[in-house]
CSV table of C-alpha atoms and ligand atoms in Angstrom, one decimal:
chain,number,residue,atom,x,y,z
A,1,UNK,CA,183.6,19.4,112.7
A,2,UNK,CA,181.6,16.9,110.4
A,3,UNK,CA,178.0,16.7,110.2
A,4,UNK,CA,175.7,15.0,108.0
A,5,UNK,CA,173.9,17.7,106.0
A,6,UNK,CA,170.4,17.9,104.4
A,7,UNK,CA,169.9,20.8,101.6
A,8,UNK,CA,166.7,19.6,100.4
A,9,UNK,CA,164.4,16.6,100.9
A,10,UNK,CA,165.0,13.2,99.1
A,11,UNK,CA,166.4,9.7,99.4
A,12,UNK,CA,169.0,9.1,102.0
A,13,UNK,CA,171.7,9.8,99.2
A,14,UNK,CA,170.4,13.6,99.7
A,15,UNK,CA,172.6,13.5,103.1
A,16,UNK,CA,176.2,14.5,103.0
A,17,UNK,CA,179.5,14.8,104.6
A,18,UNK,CA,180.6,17.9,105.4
A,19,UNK,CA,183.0,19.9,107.3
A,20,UNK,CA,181.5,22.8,109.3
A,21,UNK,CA,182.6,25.1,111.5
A,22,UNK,CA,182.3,24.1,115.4
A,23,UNK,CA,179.1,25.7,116.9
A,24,UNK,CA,179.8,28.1,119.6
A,25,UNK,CA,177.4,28.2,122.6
A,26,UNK,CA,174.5,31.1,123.2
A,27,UNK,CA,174.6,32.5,126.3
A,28,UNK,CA,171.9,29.6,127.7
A,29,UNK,CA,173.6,26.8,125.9
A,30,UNK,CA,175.8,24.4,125.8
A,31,UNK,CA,178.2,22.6,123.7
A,32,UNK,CA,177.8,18.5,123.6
A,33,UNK,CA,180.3,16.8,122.1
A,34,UNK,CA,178.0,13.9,120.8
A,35,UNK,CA,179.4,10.6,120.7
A,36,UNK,CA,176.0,8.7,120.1
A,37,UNK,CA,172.8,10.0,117.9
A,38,UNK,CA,170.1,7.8,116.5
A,39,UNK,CA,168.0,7.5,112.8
A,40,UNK,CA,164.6,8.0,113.9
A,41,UNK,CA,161.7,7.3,112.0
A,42,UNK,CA,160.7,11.4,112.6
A,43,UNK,CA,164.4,11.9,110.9
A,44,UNK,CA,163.5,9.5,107.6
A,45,UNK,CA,160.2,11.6,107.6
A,46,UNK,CA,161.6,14.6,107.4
A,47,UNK,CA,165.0,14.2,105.1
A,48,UNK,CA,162.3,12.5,102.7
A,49,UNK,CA,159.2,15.2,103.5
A,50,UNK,CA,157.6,11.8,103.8
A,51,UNK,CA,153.6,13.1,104.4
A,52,UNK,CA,150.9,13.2,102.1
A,53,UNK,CA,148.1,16.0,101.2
A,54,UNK,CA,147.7,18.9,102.8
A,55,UNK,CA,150.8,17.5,105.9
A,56,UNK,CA,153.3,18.2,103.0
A,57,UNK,CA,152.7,21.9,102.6
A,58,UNK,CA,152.2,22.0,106.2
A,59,UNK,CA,155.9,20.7,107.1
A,60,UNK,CA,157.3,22.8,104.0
A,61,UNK,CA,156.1,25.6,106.1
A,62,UNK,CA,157.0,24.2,109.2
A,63,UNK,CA,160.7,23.2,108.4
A,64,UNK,CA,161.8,24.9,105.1
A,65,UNK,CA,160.7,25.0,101.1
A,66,UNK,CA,163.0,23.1,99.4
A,67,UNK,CA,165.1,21.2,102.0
A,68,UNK,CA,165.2,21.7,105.8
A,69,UNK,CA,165.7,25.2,107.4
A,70,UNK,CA,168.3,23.7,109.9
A,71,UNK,CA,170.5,21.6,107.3
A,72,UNK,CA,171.9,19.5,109.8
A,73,UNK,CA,169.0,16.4,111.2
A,74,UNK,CA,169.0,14.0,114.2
A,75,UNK,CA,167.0,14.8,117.3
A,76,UNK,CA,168.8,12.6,119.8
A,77,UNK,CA,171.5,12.9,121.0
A,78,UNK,CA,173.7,11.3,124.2
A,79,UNK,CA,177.7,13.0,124.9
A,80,UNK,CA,179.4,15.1,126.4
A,81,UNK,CA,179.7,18.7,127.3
A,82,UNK,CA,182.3,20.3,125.9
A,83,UNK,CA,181.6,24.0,126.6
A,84,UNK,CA,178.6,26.1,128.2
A,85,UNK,CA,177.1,29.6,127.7
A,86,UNK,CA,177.6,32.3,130.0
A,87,UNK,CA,174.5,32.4,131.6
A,88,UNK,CA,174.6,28.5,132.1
A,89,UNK,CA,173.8,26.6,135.8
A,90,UNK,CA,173.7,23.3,136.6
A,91,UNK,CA,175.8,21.8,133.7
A,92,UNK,CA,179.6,21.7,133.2
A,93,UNK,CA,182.3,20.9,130.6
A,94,UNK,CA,182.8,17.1,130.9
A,95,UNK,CA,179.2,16.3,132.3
A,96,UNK,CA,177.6,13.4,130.3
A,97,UNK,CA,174.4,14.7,128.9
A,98,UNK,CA,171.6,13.2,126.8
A,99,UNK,CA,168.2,14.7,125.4
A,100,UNK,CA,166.3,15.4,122.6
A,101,UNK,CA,165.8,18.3,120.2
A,102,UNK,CA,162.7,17.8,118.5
A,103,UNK,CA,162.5,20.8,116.7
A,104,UNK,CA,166.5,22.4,116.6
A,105,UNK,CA,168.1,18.9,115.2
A,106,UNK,CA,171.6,19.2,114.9
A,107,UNK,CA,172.8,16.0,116.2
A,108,UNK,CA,174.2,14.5,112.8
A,109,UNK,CA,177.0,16.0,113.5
A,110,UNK,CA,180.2,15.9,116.0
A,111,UNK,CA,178.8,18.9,117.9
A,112,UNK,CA,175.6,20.2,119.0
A,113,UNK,CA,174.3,23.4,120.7
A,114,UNK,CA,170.7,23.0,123.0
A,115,UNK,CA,169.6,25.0,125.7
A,116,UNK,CA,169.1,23.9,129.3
A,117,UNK,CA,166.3,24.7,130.0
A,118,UNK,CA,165.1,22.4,126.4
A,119,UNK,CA,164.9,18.6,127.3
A,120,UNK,CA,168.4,18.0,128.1
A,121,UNK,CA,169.8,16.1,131.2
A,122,UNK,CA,172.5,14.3,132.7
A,123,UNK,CA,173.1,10.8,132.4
A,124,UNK,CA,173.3,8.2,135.2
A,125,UNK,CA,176.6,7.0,135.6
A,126,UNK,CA,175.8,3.2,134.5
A,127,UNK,CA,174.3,4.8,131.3
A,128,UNK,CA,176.7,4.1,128.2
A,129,UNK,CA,175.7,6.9,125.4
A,130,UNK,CA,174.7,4.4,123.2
A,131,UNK,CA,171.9,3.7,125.4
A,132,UNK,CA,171.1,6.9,126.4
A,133,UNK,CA,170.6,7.8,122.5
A,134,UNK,CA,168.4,4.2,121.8
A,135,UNK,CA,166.1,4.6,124.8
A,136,UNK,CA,165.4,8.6,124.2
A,137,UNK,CA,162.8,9.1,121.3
A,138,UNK,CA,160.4,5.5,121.7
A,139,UNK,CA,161.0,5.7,125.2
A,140,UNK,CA,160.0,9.3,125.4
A,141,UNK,CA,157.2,8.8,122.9
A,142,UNK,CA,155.5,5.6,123.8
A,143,UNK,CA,155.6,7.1,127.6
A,144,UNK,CA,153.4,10.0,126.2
A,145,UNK,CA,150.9,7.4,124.3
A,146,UNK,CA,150.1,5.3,127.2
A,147,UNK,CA,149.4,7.9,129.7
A,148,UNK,CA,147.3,9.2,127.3
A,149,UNK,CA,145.5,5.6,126.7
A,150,UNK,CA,144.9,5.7,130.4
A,151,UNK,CA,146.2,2.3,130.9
A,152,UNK,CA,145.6,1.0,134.8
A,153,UNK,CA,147.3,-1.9,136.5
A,154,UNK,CA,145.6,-5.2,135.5
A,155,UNK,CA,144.7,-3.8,132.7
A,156,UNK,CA,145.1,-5.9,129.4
A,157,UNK,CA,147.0,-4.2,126.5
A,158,UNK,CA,147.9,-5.3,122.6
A,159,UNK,CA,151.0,-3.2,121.2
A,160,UNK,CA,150.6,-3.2,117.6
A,161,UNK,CA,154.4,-2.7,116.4
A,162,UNK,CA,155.8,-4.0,119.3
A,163,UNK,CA,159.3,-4.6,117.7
A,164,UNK,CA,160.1,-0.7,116.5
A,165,UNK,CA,161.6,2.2,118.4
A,166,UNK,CA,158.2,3.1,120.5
A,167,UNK,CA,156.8,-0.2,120.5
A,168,UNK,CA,160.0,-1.5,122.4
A,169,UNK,CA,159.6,1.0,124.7
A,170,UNK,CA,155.8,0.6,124.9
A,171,UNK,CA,156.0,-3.0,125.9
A,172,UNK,CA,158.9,-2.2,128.9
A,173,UNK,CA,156.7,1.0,129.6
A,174,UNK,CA,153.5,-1.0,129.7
A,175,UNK,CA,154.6,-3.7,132.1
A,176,UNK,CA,156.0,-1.6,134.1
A,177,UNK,CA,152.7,0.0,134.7
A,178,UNK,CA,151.5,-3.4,135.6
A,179,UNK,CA,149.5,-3.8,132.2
A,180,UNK,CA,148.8,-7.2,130.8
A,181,UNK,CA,150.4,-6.9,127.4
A,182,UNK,CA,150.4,-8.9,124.2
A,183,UNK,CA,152.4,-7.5,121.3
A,184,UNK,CA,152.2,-7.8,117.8
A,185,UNK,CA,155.1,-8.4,115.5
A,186,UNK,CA,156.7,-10.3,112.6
A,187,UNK,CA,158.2,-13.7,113.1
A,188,UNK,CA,161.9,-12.7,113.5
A,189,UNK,CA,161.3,-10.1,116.2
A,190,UNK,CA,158.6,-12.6,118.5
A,191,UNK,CA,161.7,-13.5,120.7
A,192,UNK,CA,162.9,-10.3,121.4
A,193,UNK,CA,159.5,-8.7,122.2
A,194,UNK,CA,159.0,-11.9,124.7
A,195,UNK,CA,162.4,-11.6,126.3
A,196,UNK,CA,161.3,-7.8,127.1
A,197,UNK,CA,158.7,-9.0,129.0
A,198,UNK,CA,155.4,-9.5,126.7
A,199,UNK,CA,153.0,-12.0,128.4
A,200,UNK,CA,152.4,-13.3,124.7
A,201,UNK,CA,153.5,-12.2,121.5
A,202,UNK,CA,151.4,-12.4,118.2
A,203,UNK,CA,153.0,-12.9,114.9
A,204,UNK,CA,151.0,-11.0,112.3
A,205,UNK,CA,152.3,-13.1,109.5
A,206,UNK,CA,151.0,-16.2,110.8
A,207,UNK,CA,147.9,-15.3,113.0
A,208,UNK,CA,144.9,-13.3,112.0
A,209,UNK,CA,145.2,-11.2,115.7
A,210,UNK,CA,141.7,-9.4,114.6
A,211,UNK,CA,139.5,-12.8,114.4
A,212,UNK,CA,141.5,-14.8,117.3
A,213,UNK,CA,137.8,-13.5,119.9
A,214,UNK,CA,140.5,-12.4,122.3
A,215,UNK,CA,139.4,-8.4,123.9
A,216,UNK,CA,141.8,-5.6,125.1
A,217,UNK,CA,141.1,-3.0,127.6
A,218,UNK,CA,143.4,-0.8,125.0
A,219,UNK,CA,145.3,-1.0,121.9
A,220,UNK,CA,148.1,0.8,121.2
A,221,UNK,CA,149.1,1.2,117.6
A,222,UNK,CA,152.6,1.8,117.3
A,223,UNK,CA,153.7,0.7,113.6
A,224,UNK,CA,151.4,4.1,112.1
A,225,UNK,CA,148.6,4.2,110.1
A,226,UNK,CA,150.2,3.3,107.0
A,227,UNK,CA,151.1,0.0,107.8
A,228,UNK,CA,147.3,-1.1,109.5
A,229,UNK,CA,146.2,-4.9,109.4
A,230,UNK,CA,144.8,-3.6,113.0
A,231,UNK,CA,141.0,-3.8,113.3
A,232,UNK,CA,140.7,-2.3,116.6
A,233,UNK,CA,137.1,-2.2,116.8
A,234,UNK,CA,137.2,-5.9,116.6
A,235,UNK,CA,139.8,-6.7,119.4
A,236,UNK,CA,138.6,-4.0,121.9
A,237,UNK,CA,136.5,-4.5,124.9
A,238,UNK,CA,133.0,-2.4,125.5
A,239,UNK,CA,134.7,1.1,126.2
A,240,UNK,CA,138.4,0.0,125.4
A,241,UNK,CA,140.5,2.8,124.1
A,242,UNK,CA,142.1,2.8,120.6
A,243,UNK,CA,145.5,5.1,120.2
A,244,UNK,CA,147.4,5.2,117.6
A,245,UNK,CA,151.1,6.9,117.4
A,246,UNK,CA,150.2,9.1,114.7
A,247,UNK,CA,147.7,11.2,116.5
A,248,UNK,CA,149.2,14.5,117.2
A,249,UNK,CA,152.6,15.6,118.1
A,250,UNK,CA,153.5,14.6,121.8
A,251,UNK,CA,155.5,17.4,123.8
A,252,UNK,CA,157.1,15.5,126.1
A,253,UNK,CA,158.8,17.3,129.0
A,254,UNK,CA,162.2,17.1,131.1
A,255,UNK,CA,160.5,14.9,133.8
A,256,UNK,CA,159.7,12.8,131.1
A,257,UNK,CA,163.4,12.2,130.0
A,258,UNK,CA,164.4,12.3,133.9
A,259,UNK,CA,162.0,9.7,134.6
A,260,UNK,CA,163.1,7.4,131.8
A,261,UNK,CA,166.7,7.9,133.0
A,262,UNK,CA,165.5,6.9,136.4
A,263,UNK,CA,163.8,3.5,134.8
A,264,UNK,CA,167.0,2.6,132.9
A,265,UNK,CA,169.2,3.2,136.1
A,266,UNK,CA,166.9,0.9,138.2
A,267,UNK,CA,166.8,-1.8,135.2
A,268,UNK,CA,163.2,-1.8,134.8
A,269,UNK,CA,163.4,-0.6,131.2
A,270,UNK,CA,166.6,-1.2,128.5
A,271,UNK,CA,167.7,0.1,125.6
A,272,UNK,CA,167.0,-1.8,122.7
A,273,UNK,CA,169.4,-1.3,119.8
A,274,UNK,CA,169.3,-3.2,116.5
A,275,UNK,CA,172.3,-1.9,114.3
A,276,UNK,CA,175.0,0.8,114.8
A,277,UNK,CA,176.8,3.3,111.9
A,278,UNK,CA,179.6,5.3,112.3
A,279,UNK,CA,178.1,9.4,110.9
A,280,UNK,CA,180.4,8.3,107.4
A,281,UNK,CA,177.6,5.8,106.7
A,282,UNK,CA,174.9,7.4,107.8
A,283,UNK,CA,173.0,7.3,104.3
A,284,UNK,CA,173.3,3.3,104.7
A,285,UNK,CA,171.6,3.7,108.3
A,286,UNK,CA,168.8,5.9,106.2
A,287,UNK,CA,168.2,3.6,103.5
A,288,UNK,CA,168.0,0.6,106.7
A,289,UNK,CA,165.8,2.8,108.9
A,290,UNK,CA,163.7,3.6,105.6
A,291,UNK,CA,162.2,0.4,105.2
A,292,UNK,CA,160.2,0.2,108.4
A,293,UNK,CA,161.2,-2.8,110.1
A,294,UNK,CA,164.1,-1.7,112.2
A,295,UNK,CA,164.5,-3.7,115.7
A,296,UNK,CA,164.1,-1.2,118.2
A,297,UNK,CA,166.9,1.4,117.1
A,298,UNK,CA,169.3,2.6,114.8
A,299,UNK,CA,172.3,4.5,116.2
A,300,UNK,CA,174.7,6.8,115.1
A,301,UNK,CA,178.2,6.9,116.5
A,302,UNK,CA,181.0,9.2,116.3
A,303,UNK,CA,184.7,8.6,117.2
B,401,NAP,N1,153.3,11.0,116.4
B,401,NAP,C1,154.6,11.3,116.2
B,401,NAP,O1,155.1,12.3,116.5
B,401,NAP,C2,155.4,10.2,115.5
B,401,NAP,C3,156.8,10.4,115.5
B,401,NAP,C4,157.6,9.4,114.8
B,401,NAP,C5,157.0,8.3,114.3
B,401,NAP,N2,155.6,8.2,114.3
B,401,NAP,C6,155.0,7.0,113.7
B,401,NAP,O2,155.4,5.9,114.5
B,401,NAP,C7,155.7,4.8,113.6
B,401,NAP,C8,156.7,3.9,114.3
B,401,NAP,O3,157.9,4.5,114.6
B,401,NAP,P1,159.1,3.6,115.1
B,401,NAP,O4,160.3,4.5,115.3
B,401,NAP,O5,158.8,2.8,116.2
B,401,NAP,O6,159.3,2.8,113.8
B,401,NAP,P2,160.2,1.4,113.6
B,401,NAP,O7,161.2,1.3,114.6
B,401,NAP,O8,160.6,1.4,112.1
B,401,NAP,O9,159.1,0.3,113.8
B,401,NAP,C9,158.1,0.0,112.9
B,401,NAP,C10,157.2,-1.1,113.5
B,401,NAP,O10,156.2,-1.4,112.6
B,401,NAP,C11,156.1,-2.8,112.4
B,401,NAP,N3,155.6,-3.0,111.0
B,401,NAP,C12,156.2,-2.7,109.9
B,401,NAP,N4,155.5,-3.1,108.8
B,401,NAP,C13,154.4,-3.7,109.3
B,401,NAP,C14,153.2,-4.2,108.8
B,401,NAP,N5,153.0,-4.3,107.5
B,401,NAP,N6,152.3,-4.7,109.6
B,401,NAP,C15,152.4,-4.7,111.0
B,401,NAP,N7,153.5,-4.1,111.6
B,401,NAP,C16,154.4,-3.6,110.8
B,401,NAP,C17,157.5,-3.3,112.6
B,401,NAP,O11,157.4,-4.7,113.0
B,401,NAP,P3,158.1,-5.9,112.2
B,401,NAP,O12,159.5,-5.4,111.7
B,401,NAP,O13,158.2,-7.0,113.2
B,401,NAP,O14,157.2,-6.2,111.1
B,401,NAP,C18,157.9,-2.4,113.8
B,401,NAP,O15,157.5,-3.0,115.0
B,401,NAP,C19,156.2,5.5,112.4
B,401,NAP,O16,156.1,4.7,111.2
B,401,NAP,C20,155.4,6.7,112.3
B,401,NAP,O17,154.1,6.4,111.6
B,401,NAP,C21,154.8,9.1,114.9
């Protein structure tokens, strides 16, 4: 099979083609066949051992010395399954899967082993794989953020990064929970943020958002520290709650994933994909990825 393969960290040109033997499932696992796989911002963090201080000796441990431990990246993954483990209930060759593998990877490549019982679940029949793979990792991570905000219905919320992977997601996420939400974005993602519901939409390169004297039960910070213009202490009501997406490392579960399916079958919530690469240019979809202003997501497709 080929897979994208990651011997030590770098720029995307670190990444390379090569053929591999097919994986063969453990007893609890199966076989996907992917079709679809994203470039997440987790993936460009790790091919590049993007951290600083003390995170980068902490991930070297975590993940592998020189280069990643498990060569081949991508934690999402939608397709199909090809074969299953003895031990295997509930899941059978053919049956459209998608799911995320936060800490095996393996989805750079034509075919990739999980176990059920990991966060791995059928897709609804109106689900294309493309969409599966886009709505998986912000969908799954922004879920995790605003339950953790606390957000109520009524409630007013400004999405800081409301244009990425997670702050698509956050904006669908946040409306559906009945939240008021603004979002915050650059001028050639405003529409786009609107059209997925936003009751108003900030441009940060026009409008000072911290001065405007407008107040937020929360605010959701979903670009990442590095990239702050966010004063939350200024836009915040008395007792408003701050979060910011790089506090901690959500775990989310299968309900999680089940639920999102669930959302996407019923049209509440969509996938939000920006640009597409066949796994032969997936150093391109890197580099693109890399520079941090990615609408929604960045897929990886396979023949
Ligand atoms: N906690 C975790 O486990 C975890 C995991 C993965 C990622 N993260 C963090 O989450 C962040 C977002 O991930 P993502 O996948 O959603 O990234 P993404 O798709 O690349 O989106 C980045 C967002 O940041 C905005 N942005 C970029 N530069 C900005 C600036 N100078 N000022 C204001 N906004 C700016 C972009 O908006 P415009 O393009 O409109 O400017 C876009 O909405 C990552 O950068 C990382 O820090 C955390």
């Amino acid at each position: 099979m080929k897979a994208a393969v990651c011997t030590k960290y770098g720029p995307p040109e670190v990444l390379k083609i090569k053929e591999l033997p097919k994986p063969l499932p453990a007893e609890e696992q199966i076989v996907v066949k992917v079709r679809a796989g994203s470039v997440t911002a987790s993936d460009c963090i790790i091919r590049g051992c993007n951290v600083t201080g003390i995170y980068k000796v902490l991930m070297r441990l975590a993940i592998g010395f020189a280069g990643p431990r498990k060569s081949i990246l991508g934690m999402v993954f939608a397709g199909e399954v090809e074969s299953v483990g003895k031990k295997v209930e509930g899941f059978q060759v053919g049956d459209r899967v998608f799911g995320f593998d936060r800490y095996g990877f393996g989805s750079d490549a034509e075919y990739k082993c999980i176990a059920v019982d990991r966060l791995v679940t059928k897709m609804s029949p109106n689900m294309t794989y493309e969409e599966a793979a886009a709505i998986t990792f912000g969908g799954l991570l922004a879920l995790h953020y605003l339950r953790k905000s606390g957000l109520r219905a009524g409630e007013k919320i400004l999405i800081y990064g409301a244009s990425g992977a997670i702050g698509t997601a956050a904006v669908q996420l946040a409306k559906h929970m009945g939240a008021d939400v603004t979002g915050v974005c650059s001028t050639s993602n405003t529409e786009i943020v609107k059209a997925l519901g936003a009751d108003a939409v900030i441009d940060y390169t026009k409008t000072n958002f911290n001065e405007q004297g407008l107040y937020y039960d929360v605010v959701f910070n979903a670009a990442g520290k590095k990239k702050v213009i966010l004063h939350p202490e200024k836009v915040l009501k008395p007792n408003g709650k701050h979060i910011t997406i790089d506090d901690g490392s959500p775990s989310p579960s299968i309900s999680d994933l089940v639920f999102l399916r669930q959302l996407m079958e019923d049209g509440q919530i969509k996938a939000v994909i920006d640009r597409t690469y066949p796994l032969s240019q997936i150093v391109e979809a890197h580099r693109y990825v890399d520079k941090g202003h990615k609408t929604g997501n960045v897929l990886i497709t396979f023949e």
